[in-house]
Coordinates of C-alpha atoms and ligand atoms in Angstrom, one line a residue:
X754 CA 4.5 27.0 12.4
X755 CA 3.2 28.0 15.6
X756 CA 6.0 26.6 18.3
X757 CA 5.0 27.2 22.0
X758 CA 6.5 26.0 25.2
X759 CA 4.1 23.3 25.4
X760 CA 5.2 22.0 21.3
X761 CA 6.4 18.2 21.6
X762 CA 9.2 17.4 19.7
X763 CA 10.2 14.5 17.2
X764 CA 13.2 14.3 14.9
X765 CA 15.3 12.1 13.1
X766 CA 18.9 10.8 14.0
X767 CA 21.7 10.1 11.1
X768 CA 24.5 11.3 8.9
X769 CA 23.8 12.6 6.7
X770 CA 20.3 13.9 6.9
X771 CA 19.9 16.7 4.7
X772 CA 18.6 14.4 2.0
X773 CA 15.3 13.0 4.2
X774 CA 11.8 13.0 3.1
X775 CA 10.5 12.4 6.9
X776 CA 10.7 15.9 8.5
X777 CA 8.6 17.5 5.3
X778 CA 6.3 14.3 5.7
X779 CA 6.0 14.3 9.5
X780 CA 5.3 18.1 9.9
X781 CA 2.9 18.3 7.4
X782 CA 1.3 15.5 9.5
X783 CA 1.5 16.8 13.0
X784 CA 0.2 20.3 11.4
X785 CA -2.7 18.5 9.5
X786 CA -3.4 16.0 12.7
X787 CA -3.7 19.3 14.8
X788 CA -0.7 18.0 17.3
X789 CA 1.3 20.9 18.8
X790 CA 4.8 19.4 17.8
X791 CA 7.5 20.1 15.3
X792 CA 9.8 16.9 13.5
X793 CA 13.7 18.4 13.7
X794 CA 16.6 16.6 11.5
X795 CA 19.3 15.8 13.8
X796 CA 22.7 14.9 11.9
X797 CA 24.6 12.8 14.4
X798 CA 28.1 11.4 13.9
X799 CA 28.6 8.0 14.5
X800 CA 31.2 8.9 18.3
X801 CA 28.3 11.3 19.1
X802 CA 25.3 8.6 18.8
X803 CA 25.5 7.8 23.2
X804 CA 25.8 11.2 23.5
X805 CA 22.8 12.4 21.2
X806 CA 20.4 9.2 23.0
X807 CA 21.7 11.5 26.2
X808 CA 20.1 14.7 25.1
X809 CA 16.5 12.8 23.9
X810 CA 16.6 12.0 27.8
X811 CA 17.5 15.4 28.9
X812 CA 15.3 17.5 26.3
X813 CA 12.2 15.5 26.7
X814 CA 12.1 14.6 22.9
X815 CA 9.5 12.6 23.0
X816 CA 10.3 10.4 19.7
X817 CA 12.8 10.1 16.9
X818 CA 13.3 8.4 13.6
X819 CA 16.7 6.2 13.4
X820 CA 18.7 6.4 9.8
X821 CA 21.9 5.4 8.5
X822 CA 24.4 4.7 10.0
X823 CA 22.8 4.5 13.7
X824 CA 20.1 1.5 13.3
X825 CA 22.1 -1.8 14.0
X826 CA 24.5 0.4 17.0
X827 CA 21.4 2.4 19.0
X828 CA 19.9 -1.0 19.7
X829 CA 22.7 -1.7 22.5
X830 CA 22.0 1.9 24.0
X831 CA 18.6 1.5 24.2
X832 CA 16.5 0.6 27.7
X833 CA 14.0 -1.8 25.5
X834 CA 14.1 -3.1 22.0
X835 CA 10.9 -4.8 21.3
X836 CA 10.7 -8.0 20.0
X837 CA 10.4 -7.6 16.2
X838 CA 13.3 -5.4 16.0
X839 CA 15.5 -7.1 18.1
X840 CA 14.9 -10.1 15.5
X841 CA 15.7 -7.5 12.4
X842 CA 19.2 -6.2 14.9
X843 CA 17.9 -3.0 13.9
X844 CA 15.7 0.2 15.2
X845 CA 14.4 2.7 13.0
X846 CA 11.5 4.4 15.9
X847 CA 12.8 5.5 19.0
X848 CA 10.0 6.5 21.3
X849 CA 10.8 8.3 24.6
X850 CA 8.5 7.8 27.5
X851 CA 8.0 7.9 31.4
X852 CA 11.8 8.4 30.8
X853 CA 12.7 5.1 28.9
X854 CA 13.6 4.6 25.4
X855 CA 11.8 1.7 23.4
X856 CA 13.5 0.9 19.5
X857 CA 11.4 -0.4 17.0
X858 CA 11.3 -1.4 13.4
X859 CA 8.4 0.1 11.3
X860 CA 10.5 -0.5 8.3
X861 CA 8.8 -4.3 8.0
X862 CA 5.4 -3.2 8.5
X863 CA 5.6 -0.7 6.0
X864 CA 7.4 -3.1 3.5
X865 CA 4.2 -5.4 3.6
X866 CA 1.8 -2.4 3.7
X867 CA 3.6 -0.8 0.2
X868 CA 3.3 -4.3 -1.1
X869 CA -0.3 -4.8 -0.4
X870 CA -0.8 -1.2 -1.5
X871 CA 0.7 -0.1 -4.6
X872 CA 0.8 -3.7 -6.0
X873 CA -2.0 -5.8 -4.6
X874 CA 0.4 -8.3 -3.1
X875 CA 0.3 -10.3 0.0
X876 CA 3.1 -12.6 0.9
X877 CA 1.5 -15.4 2.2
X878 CA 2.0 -18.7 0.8
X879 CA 4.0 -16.8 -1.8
X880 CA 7.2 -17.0 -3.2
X881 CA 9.7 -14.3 -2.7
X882 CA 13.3 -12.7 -3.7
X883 CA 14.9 -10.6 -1.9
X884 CA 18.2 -8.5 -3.8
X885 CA 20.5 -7.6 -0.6
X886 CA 21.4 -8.4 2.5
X887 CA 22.0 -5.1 4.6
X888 CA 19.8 -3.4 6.9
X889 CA 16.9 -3.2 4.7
X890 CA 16.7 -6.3 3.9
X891 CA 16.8 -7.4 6.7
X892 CA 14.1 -6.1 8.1
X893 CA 12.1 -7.0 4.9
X894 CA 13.5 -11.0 4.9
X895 CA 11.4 -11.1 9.0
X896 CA 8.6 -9.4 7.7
X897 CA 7.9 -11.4 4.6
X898 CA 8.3 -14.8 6.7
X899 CA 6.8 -13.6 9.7
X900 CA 3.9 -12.9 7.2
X901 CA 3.5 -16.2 5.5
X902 CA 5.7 -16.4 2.6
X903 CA 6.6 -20.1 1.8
X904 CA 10.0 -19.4 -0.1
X905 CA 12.3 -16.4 0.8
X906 CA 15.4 -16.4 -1.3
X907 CA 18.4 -13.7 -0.4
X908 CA 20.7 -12.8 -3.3
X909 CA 23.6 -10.3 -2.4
X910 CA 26.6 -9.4 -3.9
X911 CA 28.6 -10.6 -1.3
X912 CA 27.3 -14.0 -1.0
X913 CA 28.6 -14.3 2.6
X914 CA 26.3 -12.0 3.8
X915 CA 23.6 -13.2 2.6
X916 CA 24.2 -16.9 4.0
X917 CA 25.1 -15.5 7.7
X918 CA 21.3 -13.7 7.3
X919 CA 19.2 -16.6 6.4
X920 CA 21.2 -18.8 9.1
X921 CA 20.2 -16.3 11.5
X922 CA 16.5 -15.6 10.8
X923 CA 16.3 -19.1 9.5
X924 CA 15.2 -21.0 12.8
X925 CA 12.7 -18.5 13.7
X926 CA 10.9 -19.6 10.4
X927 CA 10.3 -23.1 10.4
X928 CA 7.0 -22.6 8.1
X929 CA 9.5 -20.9 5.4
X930 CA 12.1 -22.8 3.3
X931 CA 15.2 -20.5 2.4
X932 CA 18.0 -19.9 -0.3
X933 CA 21.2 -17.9 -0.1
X934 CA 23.5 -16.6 -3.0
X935 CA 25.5 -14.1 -5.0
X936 CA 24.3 -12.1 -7.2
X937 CA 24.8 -13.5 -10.8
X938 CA 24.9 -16.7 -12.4
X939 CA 23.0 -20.3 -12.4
X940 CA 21.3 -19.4 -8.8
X941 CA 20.0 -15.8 -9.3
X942 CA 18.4 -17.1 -12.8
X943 CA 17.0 -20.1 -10.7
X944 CA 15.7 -18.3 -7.8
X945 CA 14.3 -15.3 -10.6
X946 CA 12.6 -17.9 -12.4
X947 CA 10.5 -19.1 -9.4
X948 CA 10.1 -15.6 -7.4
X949 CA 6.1 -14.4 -7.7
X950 CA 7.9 -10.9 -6.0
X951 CA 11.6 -9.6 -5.9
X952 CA 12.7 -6.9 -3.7
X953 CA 15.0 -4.3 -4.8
X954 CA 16.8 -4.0 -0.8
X955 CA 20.0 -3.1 -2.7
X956 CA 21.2 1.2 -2.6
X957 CA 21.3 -0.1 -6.8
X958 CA 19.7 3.5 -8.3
X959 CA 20.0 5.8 -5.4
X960 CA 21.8 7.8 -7.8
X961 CA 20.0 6.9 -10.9
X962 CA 21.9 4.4 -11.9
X963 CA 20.6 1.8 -13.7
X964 CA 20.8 -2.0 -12.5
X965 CA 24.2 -3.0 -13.8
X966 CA 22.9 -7.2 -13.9
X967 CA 18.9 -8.1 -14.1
X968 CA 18.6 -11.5 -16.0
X969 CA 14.9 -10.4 -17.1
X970 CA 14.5 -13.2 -19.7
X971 CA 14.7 -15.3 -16.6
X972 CA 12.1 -14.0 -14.5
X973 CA 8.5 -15.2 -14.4
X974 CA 6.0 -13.0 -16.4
X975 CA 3.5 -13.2 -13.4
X976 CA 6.3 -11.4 -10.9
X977 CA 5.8 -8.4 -9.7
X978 CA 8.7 -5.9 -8.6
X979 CA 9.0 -4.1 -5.7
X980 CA 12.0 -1.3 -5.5
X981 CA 13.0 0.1 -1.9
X982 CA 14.7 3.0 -3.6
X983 CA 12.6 5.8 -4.3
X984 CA 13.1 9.0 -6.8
X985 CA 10.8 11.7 -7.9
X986 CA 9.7 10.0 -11.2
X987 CA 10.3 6.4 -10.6
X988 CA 13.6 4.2 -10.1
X989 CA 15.7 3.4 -13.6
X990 CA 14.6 -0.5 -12.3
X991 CA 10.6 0.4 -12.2
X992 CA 11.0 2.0 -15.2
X993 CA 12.6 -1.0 -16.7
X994 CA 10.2 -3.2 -15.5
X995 CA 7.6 -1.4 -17.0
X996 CA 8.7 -1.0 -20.3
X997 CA 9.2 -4.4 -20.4
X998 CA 6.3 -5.4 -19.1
X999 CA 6.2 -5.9 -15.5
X1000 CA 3.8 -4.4 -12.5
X1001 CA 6.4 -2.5 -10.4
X1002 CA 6.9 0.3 -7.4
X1003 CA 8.9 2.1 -5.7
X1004 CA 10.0 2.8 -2.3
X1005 CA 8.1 6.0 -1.9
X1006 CA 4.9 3.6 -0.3
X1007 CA 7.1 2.1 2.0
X1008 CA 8.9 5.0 3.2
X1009 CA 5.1 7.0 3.6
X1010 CA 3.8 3.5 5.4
X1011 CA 7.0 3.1 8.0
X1012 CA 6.5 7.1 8.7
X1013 CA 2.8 6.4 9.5
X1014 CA 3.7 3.7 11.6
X1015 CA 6.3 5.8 13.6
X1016 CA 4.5 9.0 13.8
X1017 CA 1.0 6.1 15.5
X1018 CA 3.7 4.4 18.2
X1019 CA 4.8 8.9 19.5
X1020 CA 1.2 10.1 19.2
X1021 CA -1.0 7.2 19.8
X1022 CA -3.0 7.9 17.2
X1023 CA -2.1 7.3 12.9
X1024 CA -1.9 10.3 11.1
X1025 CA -4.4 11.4 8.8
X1026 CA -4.9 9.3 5.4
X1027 CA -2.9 10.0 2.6
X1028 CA -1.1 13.7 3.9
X1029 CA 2.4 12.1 4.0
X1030 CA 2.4 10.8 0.4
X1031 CA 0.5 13.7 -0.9
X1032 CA 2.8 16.1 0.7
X1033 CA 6.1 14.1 -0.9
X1034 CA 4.5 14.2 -4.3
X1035 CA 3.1 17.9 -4.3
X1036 CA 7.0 18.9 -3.6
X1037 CA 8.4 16.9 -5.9
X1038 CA 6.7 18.4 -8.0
X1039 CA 7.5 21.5 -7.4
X1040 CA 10.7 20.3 -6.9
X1041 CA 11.0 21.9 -3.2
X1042 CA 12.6 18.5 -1.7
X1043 CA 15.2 16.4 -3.0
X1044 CA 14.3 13.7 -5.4
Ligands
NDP804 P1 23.0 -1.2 3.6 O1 24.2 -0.3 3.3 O2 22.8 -1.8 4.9 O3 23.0 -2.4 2.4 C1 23.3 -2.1 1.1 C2 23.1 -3.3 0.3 O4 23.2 -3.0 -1.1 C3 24.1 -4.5 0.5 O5 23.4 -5.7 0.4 C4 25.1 -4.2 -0.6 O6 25.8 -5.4 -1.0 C5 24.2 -3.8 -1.7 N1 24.9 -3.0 -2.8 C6 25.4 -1.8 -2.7 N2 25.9 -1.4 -3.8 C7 25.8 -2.5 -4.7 C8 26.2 -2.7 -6.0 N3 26.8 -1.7 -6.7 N4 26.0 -3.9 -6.6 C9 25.3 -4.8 -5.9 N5 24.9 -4.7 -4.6 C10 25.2 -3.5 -4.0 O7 21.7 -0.3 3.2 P2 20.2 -0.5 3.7 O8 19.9 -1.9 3.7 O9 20.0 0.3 4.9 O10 19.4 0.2 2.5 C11 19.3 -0.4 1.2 C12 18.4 0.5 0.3 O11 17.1 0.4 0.8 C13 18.8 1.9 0.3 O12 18.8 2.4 -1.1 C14 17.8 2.6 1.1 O13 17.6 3.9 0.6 C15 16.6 1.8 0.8 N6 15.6 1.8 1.9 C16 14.4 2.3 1.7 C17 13.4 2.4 2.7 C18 12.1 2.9 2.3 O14 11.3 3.2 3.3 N7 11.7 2.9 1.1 C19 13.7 2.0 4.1 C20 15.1 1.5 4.2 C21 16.0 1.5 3.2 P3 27.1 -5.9 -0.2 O15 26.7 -6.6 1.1 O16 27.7 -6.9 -1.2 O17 28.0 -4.7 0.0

């Protein structure tokens, strides 16, 4: 790495961030795009978040990442939140320019480019399950009906949640029809039974774990699965799913496809074809980043 006083900077904003994929995946593109600029992780406590906006001002970084637990609270600090993530409630792209900072959500547009991807789906017209109602979900439950889906169902453990997240999104929708629930029972089996996709927007198997419910005798035999978790050789619930039958993926497309997305709104231009996902797999194989 060649840094120079003319090397832009990028980074990513959380806590913790020792465990993210973006800085390998974001240098590797910058280097292989031929941009002078380096991607730095930034772990930021959650009292320090005003302050660390402060220092992209005064350090001219021109564009970060946003990660847990900072992308519902740097929307209020921001000067602009454009109009996609201000529907989500949540930024994860910062960029920094002419002074001002812009959120946006590349988390949706990398949910639907994953899906059409590594599975061959597209939502429209389609019907479509979604397990969890945190941040992640919600940006996929906008994207999904903001790209056609006709049924969106949200399933979460705390039922509550889920309710308050389709009443919110709900009237923005009018073209989609909506279901809210827990996570078990009657309802899940229902809504499995009729899903052509569920979504996996749960942290179930961050840590390997297997899904502890997953009534698969109930779901369709034409669904496909999509998990947002990723792990270096596949999620216990892809690996389920294809044992048993079932086209599945992980989260590994859409984390590569929201990086892209990012790294196109900093440099104006989308980063070469293929390097981030190439770059993830190549150390994971070699085991160099964490899994
Ligand atoms: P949040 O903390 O906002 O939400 C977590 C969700 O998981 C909640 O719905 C929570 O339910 C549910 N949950 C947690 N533990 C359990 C459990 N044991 N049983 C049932 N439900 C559970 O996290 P995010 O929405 O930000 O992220 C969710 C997942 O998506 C993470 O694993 C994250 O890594 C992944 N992700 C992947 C991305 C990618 O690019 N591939 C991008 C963004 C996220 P409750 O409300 O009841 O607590």
């Amino acid at each position: 790495m060649n840094l120079r006083g003319t090397t832009q900077v990028f980074g990513i904003l959380g806590d913790p961030v020792a465990h993210s994929l973006s800085p390998v995946m974001q240098n590797e593109a910058l280097r292989q795009a031929g941009i002078d600029g380096v991607y730095v992780p930034f772990r930021v406590r959650r009292e320090d978040l005003q302050a660390a906006l402060a220092g992209l001002r005064a350090l001219g970084i021109k564009g970060v990442n946003v990660t847990i637990p900072h992308k519902e609270a740097v929307c209020a600090l921001l000067d602009e939140v454009d109009p996609e993530a201000r529907l989500i409630g949540a930024v994860n792209t910062i960029v920094h320019r002419d002074g001002r900072l812009t959120g946006h959500n590349t988390d949706g547009v990398g949910l639907l480019r994953a899906l059409a991807e590594d599975l061959g789906f597209h939502p429209g017209r389609r019907r479509i399950l979604i397990l969890g109602a945190g941040g992640a979900a919600r940006a996929a439950l906008v994207a999904l009906c903001r790209a056609g889906a006709e049924w969106v169902g949200v399933a979460n453990r705390n039922p509550a949640r889920a309710e308050t997240l389709v009443g919110e999104i709900r009237p923005n929708f009018p073209g989609t029809t909506f279901a809210s629930h827990g996570m078990e029972g009657e309802e899940l089996n229902s809504s499995l039974g009729q899903a052509d996709l569920v979504v996996n927007a749960t942290s179930i198997g961050l840590k390997g774990e297997e899904f502890p419910f997953f009534p698969w005798a109930a779901l369709s035999r034409e669904a496909v699965i999509y998990d947002m978790v990723y792990a270096r050789g596949g999620t216990p619930l892809v690996r389920t799913a294809g044992a048993k039958g079932f086209r599945a993926a992980d989260g590994l497309g859409m984390l590569v496809a929201q990086g892209e997305a990012a790294f196109a709104l900093w440099t104006g231009q989308p980063p070469p074809s293929g390097v981030m996902r190439r770059r993830i797999l190549a150390d994971w194989e070699r085991q160099e980043v964490p899994g």
